[in-house]
JSON list of C-alpha atoms in Angstrom, two decimals:
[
{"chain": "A", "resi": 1109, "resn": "UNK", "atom": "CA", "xyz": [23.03, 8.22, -11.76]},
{"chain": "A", "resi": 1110, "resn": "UNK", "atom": "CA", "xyz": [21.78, 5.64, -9.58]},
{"chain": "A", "resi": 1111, "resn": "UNK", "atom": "CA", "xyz": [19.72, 3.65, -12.08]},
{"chain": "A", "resi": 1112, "resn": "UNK", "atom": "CA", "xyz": [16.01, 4.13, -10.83]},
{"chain": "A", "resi": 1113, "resn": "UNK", "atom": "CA", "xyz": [16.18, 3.77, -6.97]},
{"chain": "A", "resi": 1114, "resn": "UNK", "atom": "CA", "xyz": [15.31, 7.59, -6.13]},
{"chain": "A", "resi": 1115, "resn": "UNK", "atom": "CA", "xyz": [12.46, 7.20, -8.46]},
{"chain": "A", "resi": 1116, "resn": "UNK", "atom": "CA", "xyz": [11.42, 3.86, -7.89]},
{"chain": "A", "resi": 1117, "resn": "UNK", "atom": "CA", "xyz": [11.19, 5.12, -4.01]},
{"chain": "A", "resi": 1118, "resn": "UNK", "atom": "CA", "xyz": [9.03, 8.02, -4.53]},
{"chain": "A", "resi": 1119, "resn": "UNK", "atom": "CA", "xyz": [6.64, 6.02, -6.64]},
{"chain": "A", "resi": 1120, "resn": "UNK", "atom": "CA", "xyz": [6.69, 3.11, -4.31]},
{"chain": "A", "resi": 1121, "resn": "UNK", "atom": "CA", "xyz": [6.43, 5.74, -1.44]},
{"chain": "A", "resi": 1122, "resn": "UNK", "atom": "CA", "xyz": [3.75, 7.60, -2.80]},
{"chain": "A", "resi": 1123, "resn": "UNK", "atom": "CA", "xyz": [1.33, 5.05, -4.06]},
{"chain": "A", "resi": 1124, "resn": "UNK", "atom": "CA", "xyz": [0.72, 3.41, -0.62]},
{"chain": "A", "resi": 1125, "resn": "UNK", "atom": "CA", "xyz": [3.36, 0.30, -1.06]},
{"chain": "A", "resi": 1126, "resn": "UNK", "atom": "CA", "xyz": [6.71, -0.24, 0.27]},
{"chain": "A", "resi": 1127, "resn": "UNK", "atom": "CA", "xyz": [8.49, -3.43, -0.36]},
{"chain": "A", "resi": 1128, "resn": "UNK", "atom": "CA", "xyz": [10.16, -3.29, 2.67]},
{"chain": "A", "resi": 1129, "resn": "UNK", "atom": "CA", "xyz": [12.14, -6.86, 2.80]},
{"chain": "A", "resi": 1130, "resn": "UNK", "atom": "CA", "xyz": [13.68, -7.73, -0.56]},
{"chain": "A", "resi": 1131, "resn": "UNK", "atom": "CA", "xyz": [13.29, -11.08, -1.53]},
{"chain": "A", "resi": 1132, "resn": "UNK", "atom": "CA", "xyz": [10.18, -11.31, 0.55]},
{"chain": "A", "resi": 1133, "resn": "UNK", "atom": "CA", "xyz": [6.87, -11.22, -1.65]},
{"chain": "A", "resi": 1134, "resn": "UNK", "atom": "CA", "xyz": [4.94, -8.47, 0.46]},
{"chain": "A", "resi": 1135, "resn": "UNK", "atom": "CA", "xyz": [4.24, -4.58, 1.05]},
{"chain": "A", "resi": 1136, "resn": "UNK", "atom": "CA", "xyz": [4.49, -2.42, 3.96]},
{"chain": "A", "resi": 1137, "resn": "UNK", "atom": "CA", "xyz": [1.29, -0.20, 3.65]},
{"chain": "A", "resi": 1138, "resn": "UNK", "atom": "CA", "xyz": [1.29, 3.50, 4.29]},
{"chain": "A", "resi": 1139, "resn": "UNK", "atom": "CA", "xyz": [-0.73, 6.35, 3.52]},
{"chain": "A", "resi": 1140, "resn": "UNK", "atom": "CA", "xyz": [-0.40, 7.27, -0.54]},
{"chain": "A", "resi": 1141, "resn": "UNK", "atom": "CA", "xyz": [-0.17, 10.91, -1.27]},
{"chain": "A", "resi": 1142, "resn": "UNK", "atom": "CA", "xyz": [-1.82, 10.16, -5.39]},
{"chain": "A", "resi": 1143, "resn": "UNK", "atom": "CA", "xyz": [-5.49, 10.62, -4.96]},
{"chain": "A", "resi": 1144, "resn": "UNK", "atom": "CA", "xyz": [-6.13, 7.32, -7.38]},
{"chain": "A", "resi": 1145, "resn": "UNK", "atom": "CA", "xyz": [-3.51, 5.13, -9.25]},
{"chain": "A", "resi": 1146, "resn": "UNK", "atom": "CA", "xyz": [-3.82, 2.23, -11.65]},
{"chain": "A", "resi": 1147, "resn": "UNK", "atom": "CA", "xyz": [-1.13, -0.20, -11.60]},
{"chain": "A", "resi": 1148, "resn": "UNK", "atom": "CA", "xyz": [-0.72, -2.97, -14.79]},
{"chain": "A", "resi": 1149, "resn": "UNK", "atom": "CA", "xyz": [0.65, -6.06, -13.12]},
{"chain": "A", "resi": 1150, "resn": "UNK", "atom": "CA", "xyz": [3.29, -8.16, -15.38]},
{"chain": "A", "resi": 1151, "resn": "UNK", "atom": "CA", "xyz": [-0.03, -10.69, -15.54]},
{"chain": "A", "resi": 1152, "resn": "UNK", "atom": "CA", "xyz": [-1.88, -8.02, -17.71]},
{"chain": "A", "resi": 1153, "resn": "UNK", "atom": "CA", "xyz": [-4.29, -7.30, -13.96]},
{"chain": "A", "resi": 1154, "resn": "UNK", "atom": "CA", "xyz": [-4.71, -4.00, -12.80]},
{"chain": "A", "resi": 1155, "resn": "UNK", "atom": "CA", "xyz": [-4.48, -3.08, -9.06]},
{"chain": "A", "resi": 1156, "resn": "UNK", "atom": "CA", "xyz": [-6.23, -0.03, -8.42]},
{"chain": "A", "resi": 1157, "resn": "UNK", "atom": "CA", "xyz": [-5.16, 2.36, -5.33]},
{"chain": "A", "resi": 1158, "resn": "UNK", "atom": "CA", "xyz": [-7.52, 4.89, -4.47]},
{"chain": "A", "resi": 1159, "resn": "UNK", "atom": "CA", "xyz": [-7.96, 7.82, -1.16]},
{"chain": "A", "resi": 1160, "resn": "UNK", "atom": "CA", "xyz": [-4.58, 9.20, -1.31]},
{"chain": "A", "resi": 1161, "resn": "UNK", "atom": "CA", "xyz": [-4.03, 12.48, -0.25]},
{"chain": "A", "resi": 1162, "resn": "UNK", "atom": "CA", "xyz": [-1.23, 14.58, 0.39]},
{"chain": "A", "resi": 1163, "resn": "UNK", "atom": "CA", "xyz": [-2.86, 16.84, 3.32]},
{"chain": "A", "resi": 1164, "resn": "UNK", "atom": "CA", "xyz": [-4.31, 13.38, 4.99]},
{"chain": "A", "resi": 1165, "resn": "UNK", "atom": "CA", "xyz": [-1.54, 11.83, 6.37]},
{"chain": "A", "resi": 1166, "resn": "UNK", "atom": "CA", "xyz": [-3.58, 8.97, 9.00]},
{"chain": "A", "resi": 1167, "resn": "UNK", "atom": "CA", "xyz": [-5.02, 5.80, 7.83]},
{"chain": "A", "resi": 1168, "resn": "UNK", "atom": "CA", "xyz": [-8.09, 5.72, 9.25]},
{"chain": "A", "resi": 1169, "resn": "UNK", "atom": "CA", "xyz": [-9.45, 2.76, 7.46]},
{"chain": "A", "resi": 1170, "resn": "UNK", "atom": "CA", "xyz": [-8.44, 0.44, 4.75]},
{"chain": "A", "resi": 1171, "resn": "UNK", "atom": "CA", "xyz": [-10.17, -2.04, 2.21]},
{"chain": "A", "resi": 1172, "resn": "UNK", "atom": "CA", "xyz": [-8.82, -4.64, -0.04]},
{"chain": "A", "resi": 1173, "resn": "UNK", "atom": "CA", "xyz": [-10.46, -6.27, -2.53]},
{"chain": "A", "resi": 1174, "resn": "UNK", "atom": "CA", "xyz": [-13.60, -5.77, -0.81]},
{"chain": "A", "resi": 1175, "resn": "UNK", "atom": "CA", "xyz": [-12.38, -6.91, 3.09]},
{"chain": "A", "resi": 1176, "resn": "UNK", "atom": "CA", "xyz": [-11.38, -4.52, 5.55]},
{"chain": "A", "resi": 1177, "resn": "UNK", "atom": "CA", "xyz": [-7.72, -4.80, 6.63]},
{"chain": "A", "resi": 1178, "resn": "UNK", "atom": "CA", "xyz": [-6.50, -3.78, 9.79]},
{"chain": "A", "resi": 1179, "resn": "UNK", "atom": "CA", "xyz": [-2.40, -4.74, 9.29]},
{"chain": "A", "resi": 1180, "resn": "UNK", "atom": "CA", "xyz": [0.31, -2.89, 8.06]},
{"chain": "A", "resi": 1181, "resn": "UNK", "atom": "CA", "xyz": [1.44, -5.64, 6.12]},
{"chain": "A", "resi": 1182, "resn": "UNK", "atom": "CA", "xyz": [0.41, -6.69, 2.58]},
{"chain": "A", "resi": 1183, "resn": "UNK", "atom": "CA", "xyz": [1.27, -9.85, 1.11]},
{"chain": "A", "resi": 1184, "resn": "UNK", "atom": "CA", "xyz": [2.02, -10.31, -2.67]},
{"chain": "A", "resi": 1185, "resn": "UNK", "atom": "CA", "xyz": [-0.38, -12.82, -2.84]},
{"chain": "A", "resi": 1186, "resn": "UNK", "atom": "CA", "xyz": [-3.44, -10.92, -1.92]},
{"chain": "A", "resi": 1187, "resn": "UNK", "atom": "CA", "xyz": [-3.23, -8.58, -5.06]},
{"chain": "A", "resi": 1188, "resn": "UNK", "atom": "CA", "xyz": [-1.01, -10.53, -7.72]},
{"chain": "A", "resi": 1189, "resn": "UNK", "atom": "CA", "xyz": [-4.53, -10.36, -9.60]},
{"chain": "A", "resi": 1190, "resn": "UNK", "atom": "CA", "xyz": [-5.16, -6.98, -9.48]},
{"chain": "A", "resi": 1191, "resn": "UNK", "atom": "CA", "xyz": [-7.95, -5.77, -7.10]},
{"chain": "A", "resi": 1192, "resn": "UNK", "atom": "CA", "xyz": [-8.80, -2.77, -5.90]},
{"chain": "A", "resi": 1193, "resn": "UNK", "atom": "CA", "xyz": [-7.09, -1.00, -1.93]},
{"chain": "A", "resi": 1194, "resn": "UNK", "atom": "CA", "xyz": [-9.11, 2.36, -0.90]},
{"chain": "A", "resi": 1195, "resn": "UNK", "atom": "CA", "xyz": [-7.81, 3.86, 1.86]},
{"chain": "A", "resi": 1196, "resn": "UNK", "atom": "CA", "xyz": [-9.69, 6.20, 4.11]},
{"chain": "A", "resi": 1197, "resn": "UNK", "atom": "CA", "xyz": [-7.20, 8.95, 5.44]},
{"chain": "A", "resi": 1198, "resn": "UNK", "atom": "CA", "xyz": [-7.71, 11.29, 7.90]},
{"chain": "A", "resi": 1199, "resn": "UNK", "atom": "CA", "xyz": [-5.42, 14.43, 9.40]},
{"chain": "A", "resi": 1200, "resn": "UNK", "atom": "CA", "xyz": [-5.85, 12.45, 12.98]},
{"chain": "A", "resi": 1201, "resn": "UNK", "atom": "CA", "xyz": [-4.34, 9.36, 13.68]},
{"chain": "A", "resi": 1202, "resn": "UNK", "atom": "CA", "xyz": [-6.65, 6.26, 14.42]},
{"chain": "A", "resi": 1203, "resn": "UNK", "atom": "CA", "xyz": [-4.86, 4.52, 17.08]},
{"chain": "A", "resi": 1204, "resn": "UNK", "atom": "CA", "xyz": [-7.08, 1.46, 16.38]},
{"chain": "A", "resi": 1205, "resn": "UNK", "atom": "CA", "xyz": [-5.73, 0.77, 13.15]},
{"chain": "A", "resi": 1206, "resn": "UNK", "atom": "CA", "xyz": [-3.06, -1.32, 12.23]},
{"chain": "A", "resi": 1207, "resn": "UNK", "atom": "CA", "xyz": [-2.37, -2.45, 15.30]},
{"chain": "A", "resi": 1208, "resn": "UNK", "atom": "CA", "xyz": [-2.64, -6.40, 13.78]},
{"chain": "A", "resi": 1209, "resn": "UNK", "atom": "CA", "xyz": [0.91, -7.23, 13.95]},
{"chain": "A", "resi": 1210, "resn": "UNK", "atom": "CA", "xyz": [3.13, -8.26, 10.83]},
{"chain": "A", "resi": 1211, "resn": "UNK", "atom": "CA", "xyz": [4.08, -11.59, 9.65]},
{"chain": "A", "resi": 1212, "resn": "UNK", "atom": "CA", "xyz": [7.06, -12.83, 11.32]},
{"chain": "A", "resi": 1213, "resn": "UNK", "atom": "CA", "xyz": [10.33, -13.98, 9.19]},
{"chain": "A", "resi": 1214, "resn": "UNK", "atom": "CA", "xyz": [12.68, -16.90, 10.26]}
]
């Protein structure tokens, strides 16, 4: 048994978010393989994640709450209120996208 962490992964993993630093209030993005997911935030918000695929593997392009992002870096604080990230996948890569680098961490 190891209390969660496989399945805590494959969500995480498969709904577009990675917490990739512990401790560190932020998400690595990648592509989500569940075509639309609701998430109820401990605040009682929803965060919706919509244009996963599991055959579309590229993000192409990426909106949250309305803005288009072009990082591969979330931070907490741009969806502790619930919103709404719709990705646009492809079975190409975009080269274009994502190339804004991450924050950096002293």
């Amino acid at each position: 048994d190891d209390l969660g962490a496989i399945g805590a992964w494959y969500v995480f993993a498969n709904i577009g978010l990675y917490p990739m630093i512990p401790g560190v209030g932020g998400f690595s993005l990648n592509s989500p393989a569940f075509p639309k997911v609701k998430v109820m935030l401990g605040n009682g918000k929803i965060l919706t994640i919509s244009g996963g695929s599991e055959s579309k593997l590229y993000i192409q392009n990426l909106r949250i709450n309305g803005k288009n992002w072009n990082s591969t870096w979330l931070n907490l604080d741009e969806v502790k209120n619930g919103g709404n990230i719709i990705y646009q996948l492809s079975t190409t890569p975009n080269k274009t996208w994502g190339t804004q680098p991450p924050p950096s961490f002293n």
